[in-house]
mmCIF file of C-alpha atoms and ligand atoms in Angstrom:
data_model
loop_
_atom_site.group_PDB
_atom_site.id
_atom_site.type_symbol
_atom_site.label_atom_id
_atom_site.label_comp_id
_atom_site.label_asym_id
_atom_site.label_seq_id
_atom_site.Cartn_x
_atom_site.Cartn_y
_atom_site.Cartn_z
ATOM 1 C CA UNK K 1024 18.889 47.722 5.445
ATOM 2 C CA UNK K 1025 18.347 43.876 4.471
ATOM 3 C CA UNK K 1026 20.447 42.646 1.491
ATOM 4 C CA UNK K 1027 19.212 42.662 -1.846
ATOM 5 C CA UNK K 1028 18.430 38.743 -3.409
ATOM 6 C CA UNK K 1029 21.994 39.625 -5.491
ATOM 7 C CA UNK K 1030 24.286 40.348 -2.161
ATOM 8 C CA UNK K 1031 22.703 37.411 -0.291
ATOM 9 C CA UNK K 1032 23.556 34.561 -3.017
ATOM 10 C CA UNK K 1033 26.508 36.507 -5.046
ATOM 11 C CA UNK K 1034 27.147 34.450 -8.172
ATOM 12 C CA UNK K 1035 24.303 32.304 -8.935
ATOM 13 C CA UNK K 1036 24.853 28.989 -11.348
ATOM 14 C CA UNK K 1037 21.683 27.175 -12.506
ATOM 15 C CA UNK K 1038 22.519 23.605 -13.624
ATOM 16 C CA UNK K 1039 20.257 22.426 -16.515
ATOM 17 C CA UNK K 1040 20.186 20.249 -19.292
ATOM 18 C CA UNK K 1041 22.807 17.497 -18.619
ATOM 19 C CA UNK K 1042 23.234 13.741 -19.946
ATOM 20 C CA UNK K 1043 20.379 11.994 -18.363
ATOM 21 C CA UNK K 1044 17.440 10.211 -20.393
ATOM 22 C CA UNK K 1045 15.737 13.370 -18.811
ATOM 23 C CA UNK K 1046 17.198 16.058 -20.487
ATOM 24 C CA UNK K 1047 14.693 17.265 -22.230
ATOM 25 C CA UNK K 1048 12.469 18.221 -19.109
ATOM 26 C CA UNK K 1049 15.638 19.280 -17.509
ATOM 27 C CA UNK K 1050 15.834 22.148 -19.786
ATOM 28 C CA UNK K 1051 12.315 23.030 -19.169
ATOM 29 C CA UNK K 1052 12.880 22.985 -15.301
ATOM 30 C CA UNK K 1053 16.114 25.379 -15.629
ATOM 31 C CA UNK K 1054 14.908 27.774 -17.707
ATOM 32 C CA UNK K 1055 11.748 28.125 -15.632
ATOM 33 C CA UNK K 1056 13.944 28.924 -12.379
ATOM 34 C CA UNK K 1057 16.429 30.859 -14.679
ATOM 35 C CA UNK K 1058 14.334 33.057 -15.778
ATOM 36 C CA UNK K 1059 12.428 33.205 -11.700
ATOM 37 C CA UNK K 1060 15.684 33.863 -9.944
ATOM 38 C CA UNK K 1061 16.641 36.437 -12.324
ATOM 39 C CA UNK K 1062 13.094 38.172 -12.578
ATOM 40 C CA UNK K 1063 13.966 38.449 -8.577
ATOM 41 C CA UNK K 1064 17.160 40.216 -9.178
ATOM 42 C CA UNK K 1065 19.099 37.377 -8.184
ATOM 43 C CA UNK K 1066 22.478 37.323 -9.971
ATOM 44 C CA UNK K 1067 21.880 33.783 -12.039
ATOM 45 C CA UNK K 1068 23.511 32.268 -14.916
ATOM 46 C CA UNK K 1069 22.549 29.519 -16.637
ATOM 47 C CA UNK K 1070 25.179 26.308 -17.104
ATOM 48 C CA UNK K 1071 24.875 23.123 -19.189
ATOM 49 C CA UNK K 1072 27.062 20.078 -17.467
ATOM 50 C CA UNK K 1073 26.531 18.583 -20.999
ATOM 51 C CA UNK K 1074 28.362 20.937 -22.720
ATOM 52 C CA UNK K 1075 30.652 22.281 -20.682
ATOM 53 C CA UNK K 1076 32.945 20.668 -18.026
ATOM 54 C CA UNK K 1077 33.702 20.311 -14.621
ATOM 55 C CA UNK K 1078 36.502 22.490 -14.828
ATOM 56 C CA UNK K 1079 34.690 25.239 -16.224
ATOM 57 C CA UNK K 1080 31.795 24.964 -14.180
ATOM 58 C CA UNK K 1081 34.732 25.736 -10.944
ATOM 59 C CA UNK K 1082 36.124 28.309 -13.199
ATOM 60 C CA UNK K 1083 32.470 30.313 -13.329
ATOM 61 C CA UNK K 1084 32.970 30.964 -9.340
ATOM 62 C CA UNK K 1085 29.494 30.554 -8.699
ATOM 63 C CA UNK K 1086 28.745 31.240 -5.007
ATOM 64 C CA UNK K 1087 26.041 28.448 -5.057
ATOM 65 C CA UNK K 1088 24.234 26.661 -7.665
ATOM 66 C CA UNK K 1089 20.477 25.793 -7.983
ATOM 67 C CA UNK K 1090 20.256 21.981 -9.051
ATOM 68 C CA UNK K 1091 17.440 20.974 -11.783
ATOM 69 C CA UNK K 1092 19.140 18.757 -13.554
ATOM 70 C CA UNK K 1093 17.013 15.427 -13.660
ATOM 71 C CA UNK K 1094 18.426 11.861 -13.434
ATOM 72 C CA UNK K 1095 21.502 10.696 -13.742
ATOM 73 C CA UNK K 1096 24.631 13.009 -13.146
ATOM 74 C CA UNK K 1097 22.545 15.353 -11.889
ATOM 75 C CA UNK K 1098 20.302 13.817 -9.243
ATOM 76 C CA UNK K 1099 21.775 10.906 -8.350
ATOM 77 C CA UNK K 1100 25.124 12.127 -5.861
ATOM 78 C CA UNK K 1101 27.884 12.368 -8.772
ATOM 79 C CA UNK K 1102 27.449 15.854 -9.233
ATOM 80 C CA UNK K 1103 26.598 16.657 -5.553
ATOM 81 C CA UNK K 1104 30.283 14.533 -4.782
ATOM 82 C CA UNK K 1105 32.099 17.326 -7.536
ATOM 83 C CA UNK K 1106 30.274 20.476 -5.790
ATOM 84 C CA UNK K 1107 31.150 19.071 -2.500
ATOM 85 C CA UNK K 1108 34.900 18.713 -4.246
ATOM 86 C CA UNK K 1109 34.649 22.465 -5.667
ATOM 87 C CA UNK K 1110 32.988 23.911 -2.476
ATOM 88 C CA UNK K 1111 29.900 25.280 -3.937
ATOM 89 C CA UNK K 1112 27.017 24.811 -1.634
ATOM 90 C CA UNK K 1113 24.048 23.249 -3.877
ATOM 91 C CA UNK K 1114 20.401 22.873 -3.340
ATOM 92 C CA UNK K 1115 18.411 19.536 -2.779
ATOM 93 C CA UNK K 1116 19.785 16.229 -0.529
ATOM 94 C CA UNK K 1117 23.327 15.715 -0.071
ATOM 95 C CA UNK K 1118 25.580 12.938 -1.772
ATOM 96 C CA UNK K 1119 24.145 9.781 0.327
ATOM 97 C CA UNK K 1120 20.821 10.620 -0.017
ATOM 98 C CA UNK K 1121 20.713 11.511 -3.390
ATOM 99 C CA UNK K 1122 22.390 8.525 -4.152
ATOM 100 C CA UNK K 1123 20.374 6.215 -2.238
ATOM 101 C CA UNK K 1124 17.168 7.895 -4.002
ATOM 102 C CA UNK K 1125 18.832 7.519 -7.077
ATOM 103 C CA UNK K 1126 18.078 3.842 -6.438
ATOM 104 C CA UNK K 1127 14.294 3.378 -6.048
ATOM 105 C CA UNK K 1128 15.233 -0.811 -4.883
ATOM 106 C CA UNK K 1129 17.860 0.857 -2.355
ATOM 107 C CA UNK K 1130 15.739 3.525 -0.934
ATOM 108 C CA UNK K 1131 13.086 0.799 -0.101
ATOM 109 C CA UNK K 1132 15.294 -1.097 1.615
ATOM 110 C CA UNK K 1133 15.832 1.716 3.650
ATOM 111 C CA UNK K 1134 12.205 2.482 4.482
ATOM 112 C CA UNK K 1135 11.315 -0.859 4.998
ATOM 113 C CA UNK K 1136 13.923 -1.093 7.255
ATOM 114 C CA UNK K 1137 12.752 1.845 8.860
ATOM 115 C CA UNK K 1138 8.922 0.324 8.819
ATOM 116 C CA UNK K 1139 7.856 2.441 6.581
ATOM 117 C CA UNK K 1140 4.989 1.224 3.641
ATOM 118 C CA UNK K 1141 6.382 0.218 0.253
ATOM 119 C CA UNK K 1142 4.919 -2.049 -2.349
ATOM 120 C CA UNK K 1143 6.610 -5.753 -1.931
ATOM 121 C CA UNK K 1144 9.445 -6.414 -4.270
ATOM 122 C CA UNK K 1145 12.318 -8.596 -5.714
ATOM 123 C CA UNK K 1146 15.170 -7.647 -7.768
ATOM 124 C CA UNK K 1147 15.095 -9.302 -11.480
ATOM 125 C CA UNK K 1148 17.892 -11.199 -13.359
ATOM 126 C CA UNK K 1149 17.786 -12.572 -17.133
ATOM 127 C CA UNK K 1150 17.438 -16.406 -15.535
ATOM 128 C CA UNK K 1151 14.623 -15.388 -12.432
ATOM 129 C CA UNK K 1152 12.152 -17.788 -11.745
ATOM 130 C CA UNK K 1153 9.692 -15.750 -13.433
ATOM 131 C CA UNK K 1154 6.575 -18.107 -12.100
ATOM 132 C CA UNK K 1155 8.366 -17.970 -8.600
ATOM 133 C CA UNK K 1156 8.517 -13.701 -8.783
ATOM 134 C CA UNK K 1157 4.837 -13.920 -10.181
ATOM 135 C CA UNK K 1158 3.525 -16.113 -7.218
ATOM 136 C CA UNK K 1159 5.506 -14.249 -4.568
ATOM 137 C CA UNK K 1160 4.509 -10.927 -5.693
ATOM 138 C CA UNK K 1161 0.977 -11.416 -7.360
ATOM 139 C CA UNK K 1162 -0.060 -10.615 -10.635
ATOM 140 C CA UNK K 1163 -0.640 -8.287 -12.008
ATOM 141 C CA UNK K 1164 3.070 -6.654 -11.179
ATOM 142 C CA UNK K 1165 5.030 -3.401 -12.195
ATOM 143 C CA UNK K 1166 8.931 -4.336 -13.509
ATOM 144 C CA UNK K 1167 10.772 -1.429 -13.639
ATOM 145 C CA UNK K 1168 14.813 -0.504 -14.092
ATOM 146 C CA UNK K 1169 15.832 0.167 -10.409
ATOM 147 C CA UNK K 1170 17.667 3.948 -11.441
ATOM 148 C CA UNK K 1171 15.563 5.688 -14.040
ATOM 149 C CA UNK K 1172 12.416 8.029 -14.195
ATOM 150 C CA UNK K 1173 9.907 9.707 -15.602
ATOM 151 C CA UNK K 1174 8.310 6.178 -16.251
ATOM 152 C CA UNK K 1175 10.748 5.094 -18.967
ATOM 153 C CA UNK K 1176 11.624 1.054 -19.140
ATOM 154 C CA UNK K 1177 8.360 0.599 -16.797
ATOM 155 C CA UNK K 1178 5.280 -2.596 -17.448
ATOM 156 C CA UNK K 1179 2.374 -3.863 -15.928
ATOM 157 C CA UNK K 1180 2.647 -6.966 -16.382
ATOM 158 C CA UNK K 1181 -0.661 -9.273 -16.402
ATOM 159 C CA UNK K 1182 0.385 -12.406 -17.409
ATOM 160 C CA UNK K 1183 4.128 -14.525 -16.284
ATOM 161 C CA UNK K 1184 4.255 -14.963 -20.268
ATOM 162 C CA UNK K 1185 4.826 -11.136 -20.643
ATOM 163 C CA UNK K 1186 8.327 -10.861 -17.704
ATOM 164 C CA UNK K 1187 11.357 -11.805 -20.022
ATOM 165 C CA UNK K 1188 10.070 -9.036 -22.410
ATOM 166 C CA UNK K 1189 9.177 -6.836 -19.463
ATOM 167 C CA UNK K 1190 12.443 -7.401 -17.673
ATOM 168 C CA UNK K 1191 14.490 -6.954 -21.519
ATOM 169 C CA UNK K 1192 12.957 -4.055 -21.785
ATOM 170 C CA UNK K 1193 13.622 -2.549 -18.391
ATOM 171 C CA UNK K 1194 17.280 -4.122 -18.567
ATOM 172 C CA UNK K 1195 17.938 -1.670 -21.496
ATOM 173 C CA UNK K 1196 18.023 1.481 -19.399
ATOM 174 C CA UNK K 1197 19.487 -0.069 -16.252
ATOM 175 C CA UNK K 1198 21.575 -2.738 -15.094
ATOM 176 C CA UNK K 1199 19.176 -3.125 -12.236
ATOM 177 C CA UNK K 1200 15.815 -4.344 -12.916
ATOM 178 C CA UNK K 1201 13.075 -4.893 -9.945
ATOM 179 C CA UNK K 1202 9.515 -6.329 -9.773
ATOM 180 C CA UNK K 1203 7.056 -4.385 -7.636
ATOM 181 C CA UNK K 1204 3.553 -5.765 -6.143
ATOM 182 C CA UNK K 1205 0.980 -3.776 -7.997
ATOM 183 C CA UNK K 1206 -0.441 -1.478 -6.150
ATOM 184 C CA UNK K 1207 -4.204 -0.445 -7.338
ATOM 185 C CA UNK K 1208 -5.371 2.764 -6.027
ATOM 186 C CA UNK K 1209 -5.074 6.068 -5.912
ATOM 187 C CA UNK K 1210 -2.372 7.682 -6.896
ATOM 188 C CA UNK K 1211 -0.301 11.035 -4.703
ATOM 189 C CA UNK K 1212 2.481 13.039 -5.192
ATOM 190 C CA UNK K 1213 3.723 15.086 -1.978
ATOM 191 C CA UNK K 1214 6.537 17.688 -2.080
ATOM 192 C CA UNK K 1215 8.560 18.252 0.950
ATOM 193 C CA UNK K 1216 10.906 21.497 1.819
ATOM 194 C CA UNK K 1217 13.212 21.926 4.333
ATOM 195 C CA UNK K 1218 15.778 20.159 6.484
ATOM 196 C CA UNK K 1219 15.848 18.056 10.109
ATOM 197 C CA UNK K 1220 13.396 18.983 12.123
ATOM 198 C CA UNK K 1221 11.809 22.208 10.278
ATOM 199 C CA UNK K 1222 11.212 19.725 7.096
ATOM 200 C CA UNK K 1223 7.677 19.968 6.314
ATOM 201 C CA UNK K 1224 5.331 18.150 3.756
ATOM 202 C CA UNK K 1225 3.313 20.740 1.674
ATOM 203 C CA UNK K 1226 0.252 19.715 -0.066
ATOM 204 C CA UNK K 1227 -0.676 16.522 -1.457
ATOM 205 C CA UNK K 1228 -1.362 16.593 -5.240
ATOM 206 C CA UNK K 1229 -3.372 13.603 -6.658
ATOM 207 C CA UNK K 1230 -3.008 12.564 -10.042
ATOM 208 C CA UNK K 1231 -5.897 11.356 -12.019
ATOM 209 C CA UNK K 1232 -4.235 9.756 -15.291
ATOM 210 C CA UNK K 1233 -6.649 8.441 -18.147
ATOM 211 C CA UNK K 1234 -7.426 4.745 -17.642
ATOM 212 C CA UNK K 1235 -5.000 5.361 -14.544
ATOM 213 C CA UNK K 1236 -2.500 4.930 -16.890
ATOM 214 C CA UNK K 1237 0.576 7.579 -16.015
ATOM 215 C CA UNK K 1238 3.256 7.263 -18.542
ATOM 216 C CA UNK K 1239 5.931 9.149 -19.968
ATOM 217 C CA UNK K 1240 3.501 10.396 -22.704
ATOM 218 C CA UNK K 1241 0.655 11.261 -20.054
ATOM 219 C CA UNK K 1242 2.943 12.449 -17.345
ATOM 220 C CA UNK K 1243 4.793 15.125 -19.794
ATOM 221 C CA UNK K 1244 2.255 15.359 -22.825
ATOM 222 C CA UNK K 1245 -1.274 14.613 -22.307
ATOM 223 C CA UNK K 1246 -4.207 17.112 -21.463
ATOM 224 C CA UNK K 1247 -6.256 14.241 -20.162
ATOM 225 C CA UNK K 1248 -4.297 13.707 -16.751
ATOM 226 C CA UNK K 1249 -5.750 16.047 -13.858
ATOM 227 C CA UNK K 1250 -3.769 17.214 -11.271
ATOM 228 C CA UNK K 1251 -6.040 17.554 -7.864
ATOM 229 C CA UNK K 1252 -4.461 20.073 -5.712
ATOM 230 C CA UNK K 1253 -5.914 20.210 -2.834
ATOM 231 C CA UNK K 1254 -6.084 16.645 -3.256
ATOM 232 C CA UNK K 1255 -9.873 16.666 -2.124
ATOM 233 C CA UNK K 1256 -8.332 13.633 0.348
ATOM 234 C CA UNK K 1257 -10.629 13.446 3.793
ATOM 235 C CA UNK K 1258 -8.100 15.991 5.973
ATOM 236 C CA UNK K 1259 -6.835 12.521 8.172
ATOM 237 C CA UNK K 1260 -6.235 10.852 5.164
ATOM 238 C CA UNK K 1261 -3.922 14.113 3.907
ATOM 239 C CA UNK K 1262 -1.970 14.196 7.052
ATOM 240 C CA UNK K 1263 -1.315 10.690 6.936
ATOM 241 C CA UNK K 1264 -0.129 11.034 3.764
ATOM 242 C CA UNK K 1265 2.192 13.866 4.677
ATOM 243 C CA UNK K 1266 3.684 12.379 7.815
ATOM 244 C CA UNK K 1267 4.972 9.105 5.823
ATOM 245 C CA UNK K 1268 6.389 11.773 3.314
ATOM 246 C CA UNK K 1269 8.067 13.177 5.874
ATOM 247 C CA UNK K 1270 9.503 10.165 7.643
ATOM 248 C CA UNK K 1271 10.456 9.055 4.206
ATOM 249 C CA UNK K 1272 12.419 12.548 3.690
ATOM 250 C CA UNK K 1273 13.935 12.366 7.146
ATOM 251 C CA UNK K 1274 14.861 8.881 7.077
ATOM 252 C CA UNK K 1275 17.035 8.805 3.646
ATOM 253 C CA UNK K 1276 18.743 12.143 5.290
ATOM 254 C CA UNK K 1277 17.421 14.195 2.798
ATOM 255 C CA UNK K 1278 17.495 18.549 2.742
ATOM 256 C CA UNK K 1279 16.332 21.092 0.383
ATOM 257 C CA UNK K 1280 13.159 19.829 -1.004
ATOM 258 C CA UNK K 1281 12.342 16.555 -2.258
ATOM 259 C CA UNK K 1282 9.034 15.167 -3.746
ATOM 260 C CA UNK K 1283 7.747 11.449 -3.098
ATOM 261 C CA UNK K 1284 5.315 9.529 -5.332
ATOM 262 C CA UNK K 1285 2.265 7.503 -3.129
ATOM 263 C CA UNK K 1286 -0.066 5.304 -4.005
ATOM 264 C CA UNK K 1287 -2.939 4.514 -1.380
ATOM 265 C CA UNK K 1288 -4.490 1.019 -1.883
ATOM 266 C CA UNK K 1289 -8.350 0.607 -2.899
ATOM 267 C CA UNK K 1290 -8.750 -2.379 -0.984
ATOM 268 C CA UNK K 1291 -7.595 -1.773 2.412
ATOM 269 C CA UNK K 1292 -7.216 2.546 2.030
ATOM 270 C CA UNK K 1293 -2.995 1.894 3.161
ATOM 271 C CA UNK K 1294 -0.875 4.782 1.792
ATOM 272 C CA UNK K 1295 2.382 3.500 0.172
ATOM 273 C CA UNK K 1296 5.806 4.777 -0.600
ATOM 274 C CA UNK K 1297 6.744 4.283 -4.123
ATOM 275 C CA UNK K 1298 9.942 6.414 -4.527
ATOM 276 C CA UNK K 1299 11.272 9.783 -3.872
ATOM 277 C CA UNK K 1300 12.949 12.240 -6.295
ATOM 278 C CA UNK K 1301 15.496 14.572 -5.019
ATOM 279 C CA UNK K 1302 15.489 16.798 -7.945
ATOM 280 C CA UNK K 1303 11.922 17.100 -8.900
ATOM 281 C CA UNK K 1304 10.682 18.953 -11.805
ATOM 282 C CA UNK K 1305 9.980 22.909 -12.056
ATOM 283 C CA UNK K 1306 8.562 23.087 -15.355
ATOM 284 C CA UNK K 1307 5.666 25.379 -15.677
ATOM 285 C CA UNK K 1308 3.289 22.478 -14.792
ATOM 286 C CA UNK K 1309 5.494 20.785 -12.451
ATOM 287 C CA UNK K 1310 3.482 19.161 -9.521
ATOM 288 C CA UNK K 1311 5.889 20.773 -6.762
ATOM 289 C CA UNK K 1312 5.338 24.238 -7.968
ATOM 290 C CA UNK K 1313 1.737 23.700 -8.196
ATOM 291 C CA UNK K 1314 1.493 21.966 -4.344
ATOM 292 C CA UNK K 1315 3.779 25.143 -3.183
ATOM 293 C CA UNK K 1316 1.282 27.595 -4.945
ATOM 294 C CA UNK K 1317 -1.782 25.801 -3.063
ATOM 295 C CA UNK K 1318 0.648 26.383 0.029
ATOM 296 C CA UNK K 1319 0.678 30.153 -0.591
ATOM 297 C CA UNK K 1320 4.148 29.943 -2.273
ATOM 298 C CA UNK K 1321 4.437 31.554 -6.003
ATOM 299 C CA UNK K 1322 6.760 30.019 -8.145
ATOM 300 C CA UNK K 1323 9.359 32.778 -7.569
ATOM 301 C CA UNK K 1324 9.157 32.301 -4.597
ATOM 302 C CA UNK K 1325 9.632 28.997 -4.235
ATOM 303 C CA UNK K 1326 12.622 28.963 -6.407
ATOM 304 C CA UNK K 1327 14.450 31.395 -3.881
ATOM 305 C CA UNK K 1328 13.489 29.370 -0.706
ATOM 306 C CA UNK K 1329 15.225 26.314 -2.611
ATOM 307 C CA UNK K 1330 17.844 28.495 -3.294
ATOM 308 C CA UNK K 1331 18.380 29.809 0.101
ATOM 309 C CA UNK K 1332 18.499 26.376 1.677
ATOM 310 C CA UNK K 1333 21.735 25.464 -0.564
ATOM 311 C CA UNK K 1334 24.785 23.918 1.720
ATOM 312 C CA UNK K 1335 27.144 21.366 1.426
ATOM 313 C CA UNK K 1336 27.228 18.195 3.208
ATOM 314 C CA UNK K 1337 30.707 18.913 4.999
ATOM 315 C CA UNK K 1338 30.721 22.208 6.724
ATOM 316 C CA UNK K 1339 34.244 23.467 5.587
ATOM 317 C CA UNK K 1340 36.113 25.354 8.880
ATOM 318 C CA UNK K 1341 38.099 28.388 8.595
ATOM 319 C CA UNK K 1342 40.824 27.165 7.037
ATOM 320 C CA UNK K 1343 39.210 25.137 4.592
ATOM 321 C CA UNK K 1344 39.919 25.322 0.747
ATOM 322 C CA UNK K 1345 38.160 24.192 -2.204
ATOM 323 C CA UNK K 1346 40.416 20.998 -3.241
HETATM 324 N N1 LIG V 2793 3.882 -0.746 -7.720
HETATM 325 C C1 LIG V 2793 3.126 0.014 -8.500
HETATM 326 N N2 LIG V 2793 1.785 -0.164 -8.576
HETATM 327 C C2 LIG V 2793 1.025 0.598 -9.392
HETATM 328 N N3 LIG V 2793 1.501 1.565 -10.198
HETATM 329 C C3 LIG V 2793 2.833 1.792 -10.165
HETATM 330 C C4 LIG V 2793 3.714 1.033 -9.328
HETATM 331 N N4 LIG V 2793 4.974 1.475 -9.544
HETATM 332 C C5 LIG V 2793 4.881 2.453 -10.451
HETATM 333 N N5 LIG V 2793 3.603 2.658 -10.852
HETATM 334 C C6 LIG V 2793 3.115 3.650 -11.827
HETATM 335 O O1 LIG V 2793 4.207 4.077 -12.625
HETATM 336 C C7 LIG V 2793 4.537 5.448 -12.360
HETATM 337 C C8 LIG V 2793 6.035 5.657 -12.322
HETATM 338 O O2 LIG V 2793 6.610 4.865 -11.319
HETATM 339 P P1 LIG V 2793 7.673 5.416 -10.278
HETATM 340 O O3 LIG V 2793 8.057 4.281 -9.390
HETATM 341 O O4 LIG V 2793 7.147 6.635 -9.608
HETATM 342 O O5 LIG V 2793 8.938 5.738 -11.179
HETATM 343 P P2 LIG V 2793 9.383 7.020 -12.045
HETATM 344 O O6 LIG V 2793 8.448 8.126 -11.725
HETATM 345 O O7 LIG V 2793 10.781 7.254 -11.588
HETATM 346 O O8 LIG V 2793 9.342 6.541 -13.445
HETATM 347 C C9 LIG V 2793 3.877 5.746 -11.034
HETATM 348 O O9 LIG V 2793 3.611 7.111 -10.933
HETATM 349 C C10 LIG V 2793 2.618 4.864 -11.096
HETATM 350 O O10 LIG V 2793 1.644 5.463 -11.933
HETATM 351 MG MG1 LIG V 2794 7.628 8.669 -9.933
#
């Protein structure tokens, strides 16, 4: 007889909630795969890292946990480096590449490093050169804080006039502020699940946002923004899309799942990486859910596939002990 969901993940903790400036959508991701896992009879509790500590989250005894926090101290390696502490084998990218994601100017280091297509930028400081940024990187240009998401602290910026209030603003959610080339286009989201070699890219989802304008308020709000899945790209132009995904995945090291954010420029038709979020949303209109349901993959589904995939970076041996 194959074990039940409940023998094959014992004690299941879903981490939701938590301090980040994306709480909110947090606790619409948990509840979503809260209430998933345990329609599938898996044994899942829910746990708030923002109200409760570290110490009780190891006293629980979960077997694994399920990640969706958002942000920071959720997505960004500080939690992974406590479950790798406790033991608990968690879903999504380990502690480096969570980390490094964490850090959109880091992570395109990385790529570009790796020759991988990313918009042109420059990190920002309260005395730039803000006519020397504008020239290098064209006008008009997207500032943005280097750590945070779901568009908050982000401006296109038309005019040099506009930076110092552009850059202020970003600087008040991040120490790190960056100016990207502005990329005008089309604009992709593409989910990948897996690990190493048996990664793969599902479909792409292309977001049509009114007056291509995707902010917080249209990303999370607005009826106006259509989500294209299938993205109705030509089928080359799809797998292109999908194999820089996945060389973006497999580059920062990443596992689990992942979902990374493309733009592909009007002029020249060049698909480019903008950033990649370890911990992506599950809400009920989530764009990985809805790629993995084009993909044949119900949200249940999905959420136990994540689930599965849970490890730790550090495979403990034998004698190995939770420290
Ligand atoms: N270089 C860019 N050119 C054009 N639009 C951009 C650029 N960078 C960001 N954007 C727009 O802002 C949105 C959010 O930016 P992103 O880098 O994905 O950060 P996050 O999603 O973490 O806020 C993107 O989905 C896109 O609509
Ligand atoms: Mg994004």
């Amino acid at each position: 007889m194959s074990k039940t969901l409940k023998e094959e993940f014992g004690r299941v903790g879903v981490l939701f909630g938590g301090r980040s400036a994306e709480r909110e959508i947090s606790l619409m991701s948990g509840s979503g795969v809260l209430k998933a896992l345990q329609s599938q009879g898996v044994d899942a509790h829910g746990f708030d890292p923002a109200q409760r500590t570290l110490a009780e989250l190891a006293a629980e005894k979960f077997d694994r946990v399920f990640i969706a926090l958002h942000g920071r101290y959720g997505e960004d390696g500080t939690l992974q480096g406590a479950l790798e502490q406790l033991g608990i084998p968690y879903t999504g990218p380990g502690v480096l590449a969570s980390a490094i994601a964490m850090d959109k100017a880091m992570t395109k280091r990385v790529w570009l490093h790796n020759g991988l297509s990313t918009p042109e930028f420059e990190m920002l400081s309260a005395d730039s050169d803000w006519t020397a940024v504008a020239k290098k990187l064209g006008l008009p240009l997207i500032v943005k804080p280097a750590h945070e998401g779901s568009t908050l602290g982000l401006t296109k910026v038309t005019d040099v006039a506009q930076l110092p209030s552009a850059y202020a603003l970003a600087a008040k959610f991040d120490k790190a502020v960056m100016a990207e080339a502005f990329i005008s286009g089309m604009e992709l989201t593409c989910p990948v699940l897996g690990a190493g070699d048996d990664a793969q890219a599902l479909p792409v989802v292309r977001i049509v946002a009114p007056d291509a304008n995707y902010d917080y308020q249209n990303k999370y709000f607005s009826d106006q923004t259509k989500y294209l899945c299938p993205s109705e790209l030509s089928p080359a132009m799809e797998k292109q899309v999908q194999e820089l995904v996945l060389a973006s995945y497999r580059t920062l090291g990443c596992r689990g799942w992942a979902r990374a954010d493309v733009m592909i420029r009007a002029s020249d038709s060049q698909p480019l990486l903008l950033e990649i979020n370890t911990s992506p949303g599950m809400t009920g209109h989530s764009l990985v859910p809805m790629s993995a349901a084009v993909a044949g993959m119900p949200y249940e589904q999905l959420c136990i596939a994540i689930l599965r995939m849970a490890a730790l970076d550090l495979r403990p041996t034998a004698d190995w002990k939770p420290g």
